[in-house]
Coordinates of N, CA and C and ligand atoms in Angstrom, one line a residue:
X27 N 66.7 26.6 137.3 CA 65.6 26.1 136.4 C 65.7 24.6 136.4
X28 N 65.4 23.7 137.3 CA 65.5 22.6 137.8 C 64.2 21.8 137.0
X29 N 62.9 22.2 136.9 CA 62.2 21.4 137.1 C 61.6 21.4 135.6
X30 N 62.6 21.8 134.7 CA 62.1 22.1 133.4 C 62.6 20.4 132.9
X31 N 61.7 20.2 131.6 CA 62.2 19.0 130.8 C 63.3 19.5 129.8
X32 N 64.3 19.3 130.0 CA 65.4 20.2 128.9 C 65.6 18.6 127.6
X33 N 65.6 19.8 126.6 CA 65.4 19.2 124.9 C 66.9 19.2 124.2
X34 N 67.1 18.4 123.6 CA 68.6 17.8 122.8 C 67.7 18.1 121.5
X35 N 69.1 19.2 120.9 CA 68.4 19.7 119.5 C 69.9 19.7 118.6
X36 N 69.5 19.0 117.5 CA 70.8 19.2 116.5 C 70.8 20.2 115.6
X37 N 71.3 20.8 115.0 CA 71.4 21.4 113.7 C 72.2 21.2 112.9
X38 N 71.8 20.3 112.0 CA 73.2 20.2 110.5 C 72.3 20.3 109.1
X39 N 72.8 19.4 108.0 CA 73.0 20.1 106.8 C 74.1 20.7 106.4
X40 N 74.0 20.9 104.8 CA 74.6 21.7 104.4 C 74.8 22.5 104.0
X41 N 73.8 23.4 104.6 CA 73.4 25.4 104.9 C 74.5 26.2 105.5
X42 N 74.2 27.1 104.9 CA 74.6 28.0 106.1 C 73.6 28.5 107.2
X43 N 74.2 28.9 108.2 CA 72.7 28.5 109.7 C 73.0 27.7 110.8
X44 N 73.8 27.1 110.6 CA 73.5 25.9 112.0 C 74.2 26.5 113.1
X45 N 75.8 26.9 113.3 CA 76.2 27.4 114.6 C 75.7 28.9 114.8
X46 N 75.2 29.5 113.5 CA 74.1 30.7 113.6 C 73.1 30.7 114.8
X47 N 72.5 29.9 114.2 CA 71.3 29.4 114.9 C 71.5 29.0 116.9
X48 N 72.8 28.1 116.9 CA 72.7 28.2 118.2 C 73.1 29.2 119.1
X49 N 73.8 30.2 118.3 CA 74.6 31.2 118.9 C 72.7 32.5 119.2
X50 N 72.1 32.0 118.3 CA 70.9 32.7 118.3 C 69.9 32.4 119.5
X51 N 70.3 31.1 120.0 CA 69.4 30.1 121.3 C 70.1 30.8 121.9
X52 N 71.6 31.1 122.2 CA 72.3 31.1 123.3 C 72.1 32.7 124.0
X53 N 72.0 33.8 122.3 CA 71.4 34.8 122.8 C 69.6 35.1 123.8
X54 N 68.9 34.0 123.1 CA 67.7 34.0 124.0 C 67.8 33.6 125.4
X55 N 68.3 32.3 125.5 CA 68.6 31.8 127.0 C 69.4 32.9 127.6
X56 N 70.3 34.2 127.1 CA 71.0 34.7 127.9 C 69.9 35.8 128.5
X57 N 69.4 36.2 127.4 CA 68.5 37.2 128.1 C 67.4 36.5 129.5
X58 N 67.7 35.5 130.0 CA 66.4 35.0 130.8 C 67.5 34.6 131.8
X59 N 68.8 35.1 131.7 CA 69.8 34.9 132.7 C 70.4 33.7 132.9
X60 N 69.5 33.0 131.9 CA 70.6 31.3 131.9 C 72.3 31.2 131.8
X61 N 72.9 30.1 132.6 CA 74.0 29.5 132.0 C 74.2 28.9 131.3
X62 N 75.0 29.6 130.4 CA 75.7 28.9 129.0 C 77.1 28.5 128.7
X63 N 77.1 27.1 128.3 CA 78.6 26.4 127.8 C 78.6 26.0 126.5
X64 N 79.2 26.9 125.6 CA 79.6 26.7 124.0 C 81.1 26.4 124.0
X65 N 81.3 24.9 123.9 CA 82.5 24.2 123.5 C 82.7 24.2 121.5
X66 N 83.4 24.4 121.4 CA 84.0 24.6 119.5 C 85.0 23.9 119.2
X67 N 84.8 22.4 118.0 CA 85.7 21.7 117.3 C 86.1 22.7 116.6
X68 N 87.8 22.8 117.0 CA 88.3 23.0 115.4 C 87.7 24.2 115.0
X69 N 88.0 25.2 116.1 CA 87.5 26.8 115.6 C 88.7 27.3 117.1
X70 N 89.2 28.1 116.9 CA 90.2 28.8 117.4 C 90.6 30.1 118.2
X71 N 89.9 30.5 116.8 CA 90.4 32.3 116.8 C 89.3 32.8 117.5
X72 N 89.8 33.7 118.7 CA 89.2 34.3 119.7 C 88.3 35.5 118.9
X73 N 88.8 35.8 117.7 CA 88.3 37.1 117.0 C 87.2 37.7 116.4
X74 N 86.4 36.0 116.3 CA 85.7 36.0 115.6 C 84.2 36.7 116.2
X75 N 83.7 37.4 115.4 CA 82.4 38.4 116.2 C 81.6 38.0 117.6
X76 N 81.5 36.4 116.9 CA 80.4 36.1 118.7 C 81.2 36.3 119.5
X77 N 82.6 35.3 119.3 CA 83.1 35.4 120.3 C 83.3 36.8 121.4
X78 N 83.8 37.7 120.7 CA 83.7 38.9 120.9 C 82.2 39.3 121.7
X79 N 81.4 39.0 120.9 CA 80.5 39.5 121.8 C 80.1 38.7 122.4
X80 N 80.1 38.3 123.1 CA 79.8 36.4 124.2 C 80.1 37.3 125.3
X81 N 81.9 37.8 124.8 CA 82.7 38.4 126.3 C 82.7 39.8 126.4
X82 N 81.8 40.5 125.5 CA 81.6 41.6 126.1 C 80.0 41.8 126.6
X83 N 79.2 41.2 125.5 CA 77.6 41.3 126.6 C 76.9 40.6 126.8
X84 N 77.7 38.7 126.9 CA 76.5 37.9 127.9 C 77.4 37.6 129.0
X85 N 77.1 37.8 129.8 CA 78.0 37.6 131.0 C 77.5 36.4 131.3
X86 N 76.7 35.8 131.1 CA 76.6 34.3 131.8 C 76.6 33.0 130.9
X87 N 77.6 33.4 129.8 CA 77.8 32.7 128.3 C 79.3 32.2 129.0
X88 N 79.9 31.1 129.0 CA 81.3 30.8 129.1 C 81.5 30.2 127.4
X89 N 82.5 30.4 126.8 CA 83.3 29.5 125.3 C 84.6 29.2 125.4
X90 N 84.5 28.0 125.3 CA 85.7 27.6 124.8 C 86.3 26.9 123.3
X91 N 86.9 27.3 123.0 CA 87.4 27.0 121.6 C 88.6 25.9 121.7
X92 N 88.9 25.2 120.5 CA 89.8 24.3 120.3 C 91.3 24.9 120.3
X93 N 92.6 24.0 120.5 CA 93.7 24.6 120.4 C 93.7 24.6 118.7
X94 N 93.4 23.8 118.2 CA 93.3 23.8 116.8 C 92.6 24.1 115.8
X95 N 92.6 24.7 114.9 CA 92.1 25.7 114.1 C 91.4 24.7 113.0
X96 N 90.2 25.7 112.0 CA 89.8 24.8 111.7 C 90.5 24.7 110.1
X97 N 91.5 25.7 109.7 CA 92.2 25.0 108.0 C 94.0 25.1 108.6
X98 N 94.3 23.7 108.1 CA 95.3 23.2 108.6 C 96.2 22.8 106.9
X99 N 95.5 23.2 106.4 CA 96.7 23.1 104.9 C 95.7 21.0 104.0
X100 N 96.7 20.3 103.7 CA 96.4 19.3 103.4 C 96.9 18.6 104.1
X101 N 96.3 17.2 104.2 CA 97.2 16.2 104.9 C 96.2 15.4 105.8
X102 N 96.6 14.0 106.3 CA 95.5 13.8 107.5 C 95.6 14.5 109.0
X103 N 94.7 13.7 109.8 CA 94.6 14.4 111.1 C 96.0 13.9 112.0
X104 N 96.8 14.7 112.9 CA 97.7 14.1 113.6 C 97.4 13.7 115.0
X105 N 98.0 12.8 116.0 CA 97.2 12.6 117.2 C 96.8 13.8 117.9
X106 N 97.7 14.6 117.8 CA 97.5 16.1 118.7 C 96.2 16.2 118.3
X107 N 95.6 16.0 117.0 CA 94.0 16.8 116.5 C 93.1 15.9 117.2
X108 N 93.3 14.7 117.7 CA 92.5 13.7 117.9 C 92.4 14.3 119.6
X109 N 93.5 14.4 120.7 CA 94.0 15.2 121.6 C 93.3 16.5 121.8
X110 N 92.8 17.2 121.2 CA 92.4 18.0 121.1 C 91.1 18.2 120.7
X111 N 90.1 17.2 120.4 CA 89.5 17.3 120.2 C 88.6 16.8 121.5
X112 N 89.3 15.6 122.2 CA 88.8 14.1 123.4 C 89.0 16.0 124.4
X113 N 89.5 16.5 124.5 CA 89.7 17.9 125.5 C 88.5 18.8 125.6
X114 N 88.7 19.3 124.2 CA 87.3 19.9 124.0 C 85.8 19.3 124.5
X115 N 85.7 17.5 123.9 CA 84.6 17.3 124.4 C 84.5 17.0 125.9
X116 N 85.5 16.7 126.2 CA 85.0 16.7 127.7 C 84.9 17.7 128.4
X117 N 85.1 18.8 128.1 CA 84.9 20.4 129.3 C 83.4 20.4 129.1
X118 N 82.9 19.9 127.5 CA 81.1 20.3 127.4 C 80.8 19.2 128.2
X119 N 81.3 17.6 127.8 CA 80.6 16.9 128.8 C 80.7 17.6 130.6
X120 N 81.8 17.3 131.2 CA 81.8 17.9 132.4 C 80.7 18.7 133.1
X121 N 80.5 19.9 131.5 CA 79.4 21.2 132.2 C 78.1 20.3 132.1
X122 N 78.0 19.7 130.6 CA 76.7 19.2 130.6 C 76.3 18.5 132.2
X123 N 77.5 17.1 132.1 CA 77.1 16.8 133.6 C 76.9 17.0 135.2
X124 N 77.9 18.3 134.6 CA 77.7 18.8 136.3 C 76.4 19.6 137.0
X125 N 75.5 19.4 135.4 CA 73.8 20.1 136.0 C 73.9 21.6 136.3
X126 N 75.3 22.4 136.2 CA 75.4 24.2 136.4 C 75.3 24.8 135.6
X127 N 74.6 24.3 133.9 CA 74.6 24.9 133.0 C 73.0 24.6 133.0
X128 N 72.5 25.9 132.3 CA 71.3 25.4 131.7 C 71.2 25.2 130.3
X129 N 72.0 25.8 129.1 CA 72.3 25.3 128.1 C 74.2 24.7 128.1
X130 N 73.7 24.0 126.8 CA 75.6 23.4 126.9 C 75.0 23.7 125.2
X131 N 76.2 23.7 124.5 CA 76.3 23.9 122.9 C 77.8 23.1 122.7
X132 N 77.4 22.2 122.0 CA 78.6 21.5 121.6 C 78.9 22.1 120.1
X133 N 79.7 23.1 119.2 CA 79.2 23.5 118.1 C 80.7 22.5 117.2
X134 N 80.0 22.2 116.1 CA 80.6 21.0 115.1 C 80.6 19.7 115.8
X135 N 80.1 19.0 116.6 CA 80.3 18.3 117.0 C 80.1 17.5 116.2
X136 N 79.1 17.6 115.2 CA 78.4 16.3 114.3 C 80.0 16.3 113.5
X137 N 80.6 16.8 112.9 CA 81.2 17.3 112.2 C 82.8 16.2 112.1
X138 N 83.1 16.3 114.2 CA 83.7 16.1 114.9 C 83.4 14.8 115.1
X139 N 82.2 13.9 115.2 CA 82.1 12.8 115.0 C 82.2 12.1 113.9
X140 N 81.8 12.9 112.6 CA 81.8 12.4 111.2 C 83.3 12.1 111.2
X141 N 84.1 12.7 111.4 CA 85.8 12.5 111.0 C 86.3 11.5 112.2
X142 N 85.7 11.2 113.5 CA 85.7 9.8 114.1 C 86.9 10.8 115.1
X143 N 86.6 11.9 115.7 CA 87.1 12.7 116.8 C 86.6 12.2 118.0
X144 N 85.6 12.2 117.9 CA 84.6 11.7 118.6 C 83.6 10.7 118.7
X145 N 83.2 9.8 119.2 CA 82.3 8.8 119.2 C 80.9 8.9 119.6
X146 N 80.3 8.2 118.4 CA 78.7 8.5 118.4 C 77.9 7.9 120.1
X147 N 79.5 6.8 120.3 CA 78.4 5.9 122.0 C 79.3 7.1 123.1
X148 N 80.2 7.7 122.9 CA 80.7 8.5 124.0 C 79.3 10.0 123.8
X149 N 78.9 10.4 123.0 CA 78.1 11.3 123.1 C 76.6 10.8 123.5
X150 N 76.3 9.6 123.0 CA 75.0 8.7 123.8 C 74.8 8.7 125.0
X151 N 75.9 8.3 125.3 CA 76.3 8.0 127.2 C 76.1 9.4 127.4
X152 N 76.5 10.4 127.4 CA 76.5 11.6 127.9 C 75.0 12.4 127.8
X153 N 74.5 12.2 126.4 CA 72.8 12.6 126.8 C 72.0 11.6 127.8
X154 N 72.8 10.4 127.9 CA 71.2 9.5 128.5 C 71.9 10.0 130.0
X155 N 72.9 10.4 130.2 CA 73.3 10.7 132.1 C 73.4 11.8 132.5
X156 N 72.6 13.1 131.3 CA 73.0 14.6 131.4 C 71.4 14.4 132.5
X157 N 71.9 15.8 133.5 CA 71.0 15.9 134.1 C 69.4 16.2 133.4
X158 N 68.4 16.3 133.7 CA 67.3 16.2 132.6 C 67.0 17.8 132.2
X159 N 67.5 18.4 133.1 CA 67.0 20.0 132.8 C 67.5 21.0 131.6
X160 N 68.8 20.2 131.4 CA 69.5 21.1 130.1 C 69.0 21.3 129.1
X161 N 69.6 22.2 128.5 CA 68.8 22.2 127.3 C 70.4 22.0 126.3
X162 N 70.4 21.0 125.5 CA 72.1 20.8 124.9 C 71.8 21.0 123.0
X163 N 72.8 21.3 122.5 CA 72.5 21.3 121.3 C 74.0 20.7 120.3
X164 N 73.8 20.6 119.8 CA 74.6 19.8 118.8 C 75.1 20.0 117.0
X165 N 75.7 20.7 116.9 CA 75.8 21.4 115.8 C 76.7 20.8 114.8
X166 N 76.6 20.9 113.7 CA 77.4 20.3 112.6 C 76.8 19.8 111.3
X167 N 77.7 19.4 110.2 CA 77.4 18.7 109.1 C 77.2 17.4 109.3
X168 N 76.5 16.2 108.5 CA 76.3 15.0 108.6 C 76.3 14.4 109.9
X169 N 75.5 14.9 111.0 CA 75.0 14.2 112.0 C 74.4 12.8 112.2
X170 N 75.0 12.0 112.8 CA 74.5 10.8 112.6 C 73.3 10.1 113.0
X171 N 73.3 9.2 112.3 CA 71.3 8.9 112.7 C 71.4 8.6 114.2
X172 N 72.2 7.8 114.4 CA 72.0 7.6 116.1 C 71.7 8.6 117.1
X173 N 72.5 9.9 116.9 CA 72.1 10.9 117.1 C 70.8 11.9 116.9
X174 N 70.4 12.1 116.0 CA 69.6 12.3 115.3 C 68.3 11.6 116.0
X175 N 68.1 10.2 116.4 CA 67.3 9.5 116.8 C 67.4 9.8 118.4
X176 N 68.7 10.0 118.7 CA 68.7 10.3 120.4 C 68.2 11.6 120.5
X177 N 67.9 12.6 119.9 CA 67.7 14.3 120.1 C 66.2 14.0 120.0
X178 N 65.7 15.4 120.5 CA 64.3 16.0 120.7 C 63.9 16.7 119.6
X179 N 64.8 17.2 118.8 CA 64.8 18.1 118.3 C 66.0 18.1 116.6
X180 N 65.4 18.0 115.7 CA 66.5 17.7 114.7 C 65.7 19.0 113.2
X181 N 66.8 20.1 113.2 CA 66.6 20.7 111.9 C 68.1 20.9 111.2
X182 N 67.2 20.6 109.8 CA 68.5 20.4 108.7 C 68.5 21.6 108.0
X183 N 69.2 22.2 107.7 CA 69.5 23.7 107.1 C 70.4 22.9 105.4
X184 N 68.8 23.6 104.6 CA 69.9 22.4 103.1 C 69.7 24.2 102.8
X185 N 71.1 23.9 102.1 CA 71.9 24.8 101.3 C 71.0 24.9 99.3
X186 N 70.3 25.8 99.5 CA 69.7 26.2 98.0 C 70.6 26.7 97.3
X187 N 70.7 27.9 97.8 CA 72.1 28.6 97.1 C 73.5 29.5 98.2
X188 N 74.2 29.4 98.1 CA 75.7 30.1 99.2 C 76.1 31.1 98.1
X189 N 76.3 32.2 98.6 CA 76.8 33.4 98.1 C 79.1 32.4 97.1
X190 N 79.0 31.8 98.3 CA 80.6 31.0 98.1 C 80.7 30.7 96.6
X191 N 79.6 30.4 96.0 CA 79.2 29.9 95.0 C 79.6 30.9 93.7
X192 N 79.3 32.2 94.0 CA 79.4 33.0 93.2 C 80.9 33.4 93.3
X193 N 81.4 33.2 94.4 CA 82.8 33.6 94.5 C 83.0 34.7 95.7
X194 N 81.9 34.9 96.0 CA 82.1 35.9 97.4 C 82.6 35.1 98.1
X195 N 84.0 35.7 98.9 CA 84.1 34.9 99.8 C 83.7 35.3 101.5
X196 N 84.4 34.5 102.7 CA 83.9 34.7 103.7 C 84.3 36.1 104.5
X197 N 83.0 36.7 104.7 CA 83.2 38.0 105.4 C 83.3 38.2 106.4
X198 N 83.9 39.3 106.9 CA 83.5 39.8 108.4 C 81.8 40.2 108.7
X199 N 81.4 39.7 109.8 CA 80.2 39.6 110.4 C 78.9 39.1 109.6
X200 N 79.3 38.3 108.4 CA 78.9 37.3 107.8 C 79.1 36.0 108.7
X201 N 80.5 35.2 107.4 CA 80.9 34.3 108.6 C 81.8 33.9 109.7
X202 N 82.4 35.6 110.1 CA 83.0 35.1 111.0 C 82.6 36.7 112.3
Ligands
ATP23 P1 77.2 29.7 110.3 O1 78.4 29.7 111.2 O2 77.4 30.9 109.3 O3 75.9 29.6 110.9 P2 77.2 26.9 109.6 O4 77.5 26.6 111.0 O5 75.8 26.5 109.2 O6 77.4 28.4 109.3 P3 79.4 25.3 108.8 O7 79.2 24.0 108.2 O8 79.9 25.3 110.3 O9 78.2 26.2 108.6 O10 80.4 26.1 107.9 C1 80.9 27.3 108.3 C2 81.2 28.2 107.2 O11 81.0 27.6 105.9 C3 80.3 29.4 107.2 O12 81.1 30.5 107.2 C4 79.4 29.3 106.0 O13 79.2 30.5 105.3 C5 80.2 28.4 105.1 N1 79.2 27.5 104.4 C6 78.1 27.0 104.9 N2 77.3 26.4 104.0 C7 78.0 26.5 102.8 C8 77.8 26.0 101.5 N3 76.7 25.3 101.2 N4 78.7 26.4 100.6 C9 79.8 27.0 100.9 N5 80.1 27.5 102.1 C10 79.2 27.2 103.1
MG24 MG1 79.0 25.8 112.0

């Protein structure tokens, strides 16, 4: 699918919805047989439902997850997180660049940038030299304007009310 104009779409806020949402693109692109690359700051666990289902029924969905999880106790970030983070983004850049994907999903990335994992001009550079046909998305809390200004596509998911609130906490096939 070469000759398409592919769209840079964020999703943040502080909803719940946003890596919903792309995992919901990723389900439509799969059905039309596209290639899919979902890289994940700071999410780990293989166990979690999509993942599970990624690897049993999209077969042309690849994920990869971070070595590092995303609750690590208190304390700041250690280089290893910083290490692991520069890892992660480059396997999405790589795919984005190498033109063999037709979606790329960078999920937390805003997230990932806000905590300074990642750089707002390292992900610039990477939309202005991604081949033009992808379709890339960008997922997280507090995405930055630069960003935000660089995408096609920008929805904020504001949080009215979270069940969290009441004290439910996180469930299976809820949020994970
Ligand atoms: P989801 O993965 O369910 O689409 P998300 O990607 O929009 O959520 P993140 O910021 O990545 O949200 O946070 C992930 C987790 O935090 C989710 O399990 C979600 O239920 C929870 N969460 C999201 N918004 C809120 C909120 N306003 N208050 C408390 N917890 C929240
Ligand atoms: Mg998310």
């Amino acid at each position: 699918m070469t000759d398409r104009q592919g769209i840079v779409m964020v999703y943040t806020g502080n909803g719940k919805g946003k890596t919903t949402s792309a995992l919901g693109l990723a389900l439509r692109a799969s059905g039309h047989g596209e290639k899919i690359m979902m890289v994940q700051f700071r999410k780990s666990d293989p166990t979690y439902g999509e993942i599970q289902a990624i690897r049993k029924f999209l077969p042309t969905m690849t994920v990869v997850q971070s070595e590092r999880s995303r609750f690590r106790g208190k304390g700041g970030f250690d280089p290893e997180d910083f290490a692991d983070a520069a890892n992660v983004f480059g396997i999405g850049r790589d795919a984005l660049l190498s033109g063999e994907y037709d979606l790329v999903i960078f999920d937390e990335i805003n997230f990932a940038i806000y905590n300074d994992f990642v750089t707002v001009t390292d992900v610039l550079e990477m939309l202005k030299a991604r081949p033009k046909h992808v379709n890339v998305v960008l997922t997280g809390r507090y995405a930055a304007d630069a960003i935000m200004e660089a995408a096609d596509l920008v929805s904020e998911v504001r949080a009215v009310k979270h069940h969290f609130e009441a004290g439910i906490k996180a469930q299976q096939g809820v949020e994970f």
